[in-house]
GROMACS .gro file of C-alpha atoms in nm:
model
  248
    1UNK     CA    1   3.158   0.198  -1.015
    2UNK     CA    2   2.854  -0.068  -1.108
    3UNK     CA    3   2.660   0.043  -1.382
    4UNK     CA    4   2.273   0.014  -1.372
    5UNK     CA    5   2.046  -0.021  -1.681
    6UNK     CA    6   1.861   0.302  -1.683
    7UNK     CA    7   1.532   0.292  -1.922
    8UNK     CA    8   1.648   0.527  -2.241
    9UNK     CA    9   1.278   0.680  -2.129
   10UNK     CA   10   1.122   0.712  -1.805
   11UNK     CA   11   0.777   0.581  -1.764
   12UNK     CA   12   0.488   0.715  -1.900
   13UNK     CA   13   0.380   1.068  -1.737
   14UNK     CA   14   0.174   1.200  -2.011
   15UNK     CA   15  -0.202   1.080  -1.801
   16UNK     CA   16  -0.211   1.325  -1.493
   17UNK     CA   17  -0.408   1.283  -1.227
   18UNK     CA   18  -0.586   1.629  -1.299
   19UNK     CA   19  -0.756   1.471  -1.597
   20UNK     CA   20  -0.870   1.154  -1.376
   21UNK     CA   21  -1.009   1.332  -1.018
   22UNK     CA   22  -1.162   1.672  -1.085
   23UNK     CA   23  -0.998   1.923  -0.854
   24UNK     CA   24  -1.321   1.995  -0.633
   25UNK     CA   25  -1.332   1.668  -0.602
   26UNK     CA   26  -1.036   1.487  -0.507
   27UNK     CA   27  -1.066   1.109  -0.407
   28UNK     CA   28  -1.055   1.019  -0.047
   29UNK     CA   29  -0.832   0.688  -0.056
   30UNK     CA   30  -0.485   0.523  -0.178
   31UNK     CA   31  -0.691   0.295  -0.309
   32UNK     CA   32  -0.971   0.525  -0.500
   33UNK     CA   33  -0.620   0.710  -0.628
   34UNK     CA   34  -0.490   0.406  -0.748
   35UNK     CA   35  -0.850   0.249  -0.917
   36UNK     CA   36  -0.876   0.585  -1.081
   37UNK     CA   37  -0.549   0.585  -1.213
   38UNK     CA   38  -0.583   0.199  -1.374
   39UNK     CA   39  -0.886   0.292  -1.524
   40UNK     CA   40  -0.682   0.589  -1.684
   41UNK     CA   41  -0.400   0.321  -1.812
   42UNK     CA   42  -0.193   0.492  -1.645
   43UNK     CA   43   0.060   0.149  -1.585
   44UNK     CA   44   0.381   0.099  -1.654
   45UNK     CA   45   0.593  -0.217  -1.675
   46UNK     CA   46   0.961  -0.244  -1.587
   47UNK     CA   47   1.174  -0.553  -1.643
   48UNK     CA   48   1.442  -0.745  -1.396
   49UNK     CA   49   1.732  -0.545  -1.305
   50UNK     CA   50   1.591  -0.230  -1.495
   51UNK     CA   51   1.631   0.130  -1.311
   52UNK     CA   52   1.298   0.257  -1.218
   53UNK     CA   53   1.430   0.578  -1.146
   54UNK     CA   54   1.824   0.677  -1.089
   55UNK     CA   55   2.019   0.866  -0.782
   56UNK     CA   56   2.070   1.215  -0.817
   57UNK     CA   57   1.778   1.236  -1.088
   58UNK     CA   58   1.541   1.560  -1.006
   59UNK     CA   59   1.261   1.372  -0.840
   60UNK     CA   60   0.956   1.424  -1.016
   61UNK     CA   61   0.727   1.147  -0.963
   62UNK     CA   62   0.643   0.885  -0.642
   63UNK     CA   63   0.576   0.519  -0.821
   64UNK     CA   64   0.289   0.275  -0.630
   65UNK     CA   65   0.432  -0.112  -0.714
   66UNK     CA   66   0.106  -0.283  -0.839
   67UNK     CA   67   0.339  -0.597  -0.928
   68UNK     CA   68   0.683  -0.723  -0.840
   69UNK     CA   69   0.958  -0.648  -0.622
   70UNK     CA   70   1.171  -0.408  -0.572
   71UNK     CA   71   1.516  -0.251  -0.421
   72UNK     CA   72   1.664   0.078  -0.357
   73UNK     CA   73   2.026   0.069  -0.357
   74UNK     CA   74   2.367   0.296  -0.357
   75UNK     CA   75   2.742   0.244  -0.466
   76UNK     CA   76   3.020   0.347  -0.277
   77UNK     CA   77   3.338   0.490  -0.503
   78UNK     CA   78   3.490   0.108  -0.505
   79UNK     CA   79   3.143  -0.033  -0.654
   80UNK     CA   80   3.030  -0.175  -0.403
   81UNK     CA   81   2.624  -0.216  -0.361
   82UNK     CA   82   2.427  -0.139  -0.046
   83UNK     CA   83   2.048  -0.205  -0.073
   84UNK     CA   84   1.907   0.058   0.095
   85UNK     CA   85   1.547  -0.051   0.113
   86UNK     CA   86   1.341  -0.362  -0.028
   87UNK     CA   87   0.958  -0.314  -0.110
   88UNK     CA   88   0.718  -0.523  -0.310
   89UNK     CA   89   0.326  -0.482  -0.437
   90UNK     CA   90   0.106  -0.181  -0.224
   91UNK     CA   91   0.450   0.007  -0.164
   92UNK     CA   92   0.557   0.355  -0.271
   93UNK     CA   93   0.856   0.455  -0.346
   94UNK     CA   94   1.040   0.739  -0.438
   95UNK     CA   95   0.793   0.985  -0.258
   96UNK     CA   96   1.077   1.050   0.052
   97UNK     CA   97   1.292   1.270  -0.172
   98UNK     CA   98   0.943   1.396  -0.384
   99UNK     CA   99   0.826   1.607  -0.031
  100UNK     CA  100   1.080   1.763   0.008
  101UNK     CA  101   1.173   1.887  -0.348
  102UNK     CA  102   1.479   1.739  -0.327
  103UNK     CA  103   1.664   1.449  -0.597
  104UNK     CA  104   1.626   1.063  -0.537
  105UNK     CA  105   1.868   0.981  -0.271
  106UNK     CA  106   1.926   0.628  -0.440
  107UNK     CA  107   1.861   0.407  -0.724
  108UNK     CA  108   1.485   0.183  -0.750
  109UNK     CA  109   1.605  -0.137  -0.931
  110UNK     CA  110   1.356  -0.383  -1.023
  111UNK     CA  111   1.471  -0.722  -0.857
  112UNK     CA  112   1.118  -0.939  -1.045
  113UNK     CA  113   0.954  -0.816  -1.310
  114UNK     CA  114   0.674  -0.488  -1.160
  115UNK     CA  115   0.408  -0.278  -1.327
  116UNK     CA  116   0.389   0.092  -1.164
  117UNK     CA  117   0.129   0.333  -1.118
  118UNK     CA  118   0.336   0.698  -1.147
  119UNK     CA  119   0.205   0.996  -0.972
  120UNK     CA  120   0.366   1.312  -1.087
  121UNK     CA  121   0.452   1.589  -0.808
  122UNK     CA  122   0.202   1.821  -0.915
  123UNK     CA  123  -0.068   1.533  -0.850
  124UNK     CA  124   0.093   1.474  -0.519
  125UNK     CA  125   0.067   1.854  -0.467
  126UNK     CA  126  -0.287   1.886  -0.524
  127UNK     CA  127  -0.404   1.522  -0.299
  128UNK     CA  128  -0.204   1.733   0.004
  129UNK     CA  129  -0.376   2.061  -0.078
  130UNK     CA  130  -0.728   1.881  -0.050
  131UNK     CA  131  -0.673   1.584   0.119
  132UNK     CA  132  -0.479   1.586   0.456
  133UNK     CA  133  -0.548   1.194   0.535
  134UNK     CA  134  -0.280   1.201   0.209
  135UNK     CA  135  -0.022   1.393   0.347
  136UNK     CA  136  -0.069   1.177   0.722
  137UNK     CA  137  -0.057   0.883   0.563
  138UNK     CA  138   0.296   0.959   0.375
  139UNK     CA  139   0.445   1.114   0.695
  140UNK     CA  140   0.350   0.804   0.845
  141UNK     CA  141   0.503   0.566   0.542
  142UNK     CA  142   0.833   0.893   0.597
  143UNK     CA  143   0.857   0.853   0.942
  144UNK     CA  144   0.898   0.436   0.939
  145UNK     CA  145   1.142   0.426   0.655
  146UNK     CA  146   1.341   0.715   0.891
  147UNK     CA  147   1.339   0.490   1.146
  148UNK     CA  148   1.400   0.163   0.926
  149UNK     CA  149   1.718   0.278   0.766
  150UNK     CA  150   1.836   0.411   1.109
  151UNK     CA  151   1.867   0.068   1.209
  152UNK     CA  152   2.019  -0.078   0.921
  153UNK     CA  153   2.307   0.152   0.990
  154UNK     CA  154   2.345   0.080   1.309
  155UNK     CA  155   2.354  -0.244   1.228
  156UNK     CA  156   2.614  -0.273   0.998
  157UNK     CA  157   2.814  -0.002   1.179
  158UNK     CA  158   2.829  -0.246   1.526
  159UNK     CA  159   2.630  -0.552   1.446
  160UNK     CA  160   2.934  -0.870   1.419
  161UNK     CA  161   2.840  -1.046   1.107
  162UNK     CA  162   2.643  -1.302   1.232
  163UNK     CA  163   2.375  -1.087   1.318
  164UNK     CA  164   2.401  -0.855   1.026
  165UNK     CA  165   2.305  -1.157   0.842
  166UNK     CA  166   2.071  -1.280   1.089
  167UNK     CA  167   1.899  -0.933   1.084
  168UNK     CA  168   1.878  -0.925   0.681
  169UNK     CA  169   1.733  -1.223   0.672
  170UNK     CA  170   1.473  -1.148   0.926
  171UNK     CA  171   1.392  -0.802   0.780
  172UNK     CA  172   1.332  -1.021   0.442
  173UNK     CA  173   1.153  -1.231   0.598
  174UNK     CA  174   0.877  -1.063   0.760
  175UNK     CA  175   0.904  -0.797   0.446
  176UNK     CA  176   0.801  -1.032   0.193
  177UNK     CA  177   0.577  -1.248   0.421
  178UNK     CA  178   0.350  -1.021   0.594
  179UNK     CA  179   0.110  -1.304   0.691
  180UNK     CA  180   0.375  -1.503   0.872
  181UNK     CA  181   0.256  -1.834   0.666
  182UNK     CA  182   0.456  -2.136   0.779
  183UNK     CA  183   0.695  -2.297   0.557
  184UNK     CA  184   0.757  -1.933   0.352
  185UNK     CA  185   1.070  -1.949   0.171
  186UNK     CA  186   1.298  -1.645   0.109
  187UNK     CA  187   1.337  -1.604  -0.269
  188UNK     CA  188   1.645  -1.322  -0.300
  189UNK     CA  189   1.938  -1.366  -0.450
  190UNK     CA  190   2.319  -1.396  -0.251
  191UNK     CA  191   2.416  -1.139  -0.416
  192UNK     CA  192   2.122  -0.902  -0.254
  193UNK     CA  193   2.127  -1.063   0.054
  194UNK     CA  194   2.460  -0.967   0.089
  195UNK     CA  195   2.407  -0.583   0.035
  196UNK     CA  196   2.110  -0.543   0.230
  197UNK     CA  197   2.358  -0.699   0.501
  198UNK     CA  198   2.667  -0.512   0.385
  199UNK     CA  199   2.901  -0.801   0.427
  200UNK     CA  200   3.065  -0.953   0.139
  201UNK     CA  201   2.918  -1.221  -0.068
  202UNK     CA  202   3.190  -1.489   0.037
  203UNK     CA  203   3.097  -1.421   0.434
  204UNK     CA  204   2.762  -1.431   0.362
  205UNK     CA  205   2.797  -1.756   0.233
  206UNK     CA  206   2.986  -1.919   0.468
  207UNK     CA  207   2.723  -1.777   0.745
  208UNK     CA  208   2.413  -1.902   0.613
  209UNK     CA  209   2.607  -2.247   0.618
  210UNK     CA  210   2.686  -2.244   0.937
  211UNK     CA  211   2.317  -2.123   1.042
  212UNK     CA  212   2.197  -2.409   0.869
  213UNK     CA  213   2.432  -2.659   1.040
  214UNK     CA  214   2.287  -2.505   1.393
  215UNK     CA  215   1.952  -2.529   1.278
  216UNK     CA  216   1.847  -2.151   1.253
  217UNK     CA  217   1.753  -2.192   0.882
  218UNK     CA  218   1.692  -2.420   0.598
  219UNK     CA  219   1.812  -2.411   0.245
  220UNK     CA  220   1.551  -2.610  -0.025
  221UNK     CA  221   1.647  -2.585  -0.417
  222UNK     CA  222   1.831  -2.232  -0.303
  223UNK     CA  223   1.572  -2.103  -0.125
  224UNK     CA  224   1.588  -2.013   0.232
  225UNK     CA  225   1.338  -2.103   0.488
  226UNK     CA  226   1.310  -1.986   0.815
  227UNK     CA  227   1.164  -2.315   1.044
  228UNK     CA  228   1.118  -2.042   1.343
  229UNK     CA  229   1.168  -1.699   1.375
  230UNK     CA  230   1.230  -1.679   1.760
  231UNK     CA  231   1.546  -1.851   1.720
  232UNK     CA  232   1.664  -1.589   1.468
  233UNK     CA  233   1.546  -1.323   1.745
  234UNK     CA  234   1.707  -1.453   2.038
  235UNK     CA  235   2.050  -1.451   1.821
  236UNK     CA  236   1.962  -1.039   1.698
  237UNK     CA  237   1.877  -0.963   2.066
  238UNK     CA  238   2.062  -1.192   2.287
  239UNK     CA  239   2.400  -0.982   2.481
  240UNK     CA  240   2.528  -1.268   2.624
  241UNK     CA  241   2.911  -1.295   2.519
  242UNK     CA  242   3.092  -1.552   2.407
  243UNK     CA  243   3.275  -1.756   2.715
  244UNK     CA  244   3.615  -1.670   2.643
  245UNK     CA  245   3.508  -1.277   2.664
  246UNK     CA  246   3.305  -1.336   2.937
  247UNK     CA  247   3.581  -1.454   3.166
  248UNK     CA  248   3.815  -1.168   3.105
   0.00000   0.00000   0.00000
């Protein structure tokens, strides 16, 4: 099974939040939370491919990304890597498995170098006891990852392979350009694009070569750029089947 570099500590948990909002006073915001806790110090910086926090660890902390990007991944028993979820600066993640007491249900790899802002569970516990626009909020964030990952698995489960690659590269896409700028170019690795596609690295290859050759994307020093999304869409959504099935 792959082997992830897991921090020999985790990160920093010694400044609470109970020190930095007095408890009849809790702040109203994400964003007062996460002031208050910079002007506490309380930051931590993770390097590439570093564990952030590990699968089947008790979860005891949510981490905001102030910097970076990130992935949540598993390993099946023959090694083999699924991303699971990617997420880059004003994202949580962790909290999923933090609500309901449970363990992390994967493993938070840094993918380029991130600075965190930890919130233990007993901060978390005391924004929800005064502060429902928290706990909304996180059911909210809950409730779209839910639906996210439901997707993902239905894609791989029926998607061909064109589309499972057509659909990772999409999802990247619009993840790590929210402001749909022209000209944005995809900076992940083959390697990741694969497992957040679950195909092998070899077919994911050959794919984005043959998308490139029929004009759906464009590859510049490595990088991928997307000329027009709608194309990509109409080959996610479109039923039509090939000819030869067609006239069956």
């Amino acid at each position: 099974m792959k082997k992830v570099m897991i921090p020999e500590e985790g990160p920093d948990s010694s400044t609470s939040l109970a020190r930095v909002v007095h408890p009849l006073n809790p702040v109203a915001t994400v964003d007062e939370l996460v002031k208050s806790l910079i002007a506490a110090g309380s930051i931590t910086h993770v390097k590439k491919k570093r564990a952030v926090y590990a699968e089947g660890k008790a979860a005891t902390a949510v981490f905001y990304i102030l910097k970076g990007k990130v992935k949540t991944c598993k390993w099946n028993e023959e090694g083999k890597e699924l991303i699971t979820g990617l997420y880059q600066v004003g994202d949580f993640i962790g909290f999923d498995a933090l609500m309901d007491g449970a363990r992390y249900r994967d493993t938070a790899v840094v993918i380029e170098e991130a600075a965190f802002i930890e919130i233990a569970r007993a901060d978390f516990d005391f924004l929800f006891r005064y502060n429902n626009s928290f706990l909304r909020k996180f059911v909210d964030i809950l409730t779209g990852n839910i639906a996210e990952k439901q997707e993902q698995m239905l894609r791989m489960a029926y998607s061909p392979l064109r589309k499972k690659v057509a659909e990772a590269l999409l999802h990247t896409y619009r993840k790590y350009n929210p402001n749909n700028l022209q000209e944005f170019s995809i900076d992940i690795s083959r390697y990741n694009l694969a497992a957040l596609a679950g195909v092998a690295r070899e077919s994911l290859i050959r794919t984005l070569s043959d998308l490139r050759d029929e004009n759906f994307i464009d590859i510049r020093n490595g990088k991928i750029v997307i000329p027009d999304t709608r194309k990509l869409e109409q080959l996610i959504y479109s039923n039509k089947k090939p000819a030869a099935q067609a006239n069956e």
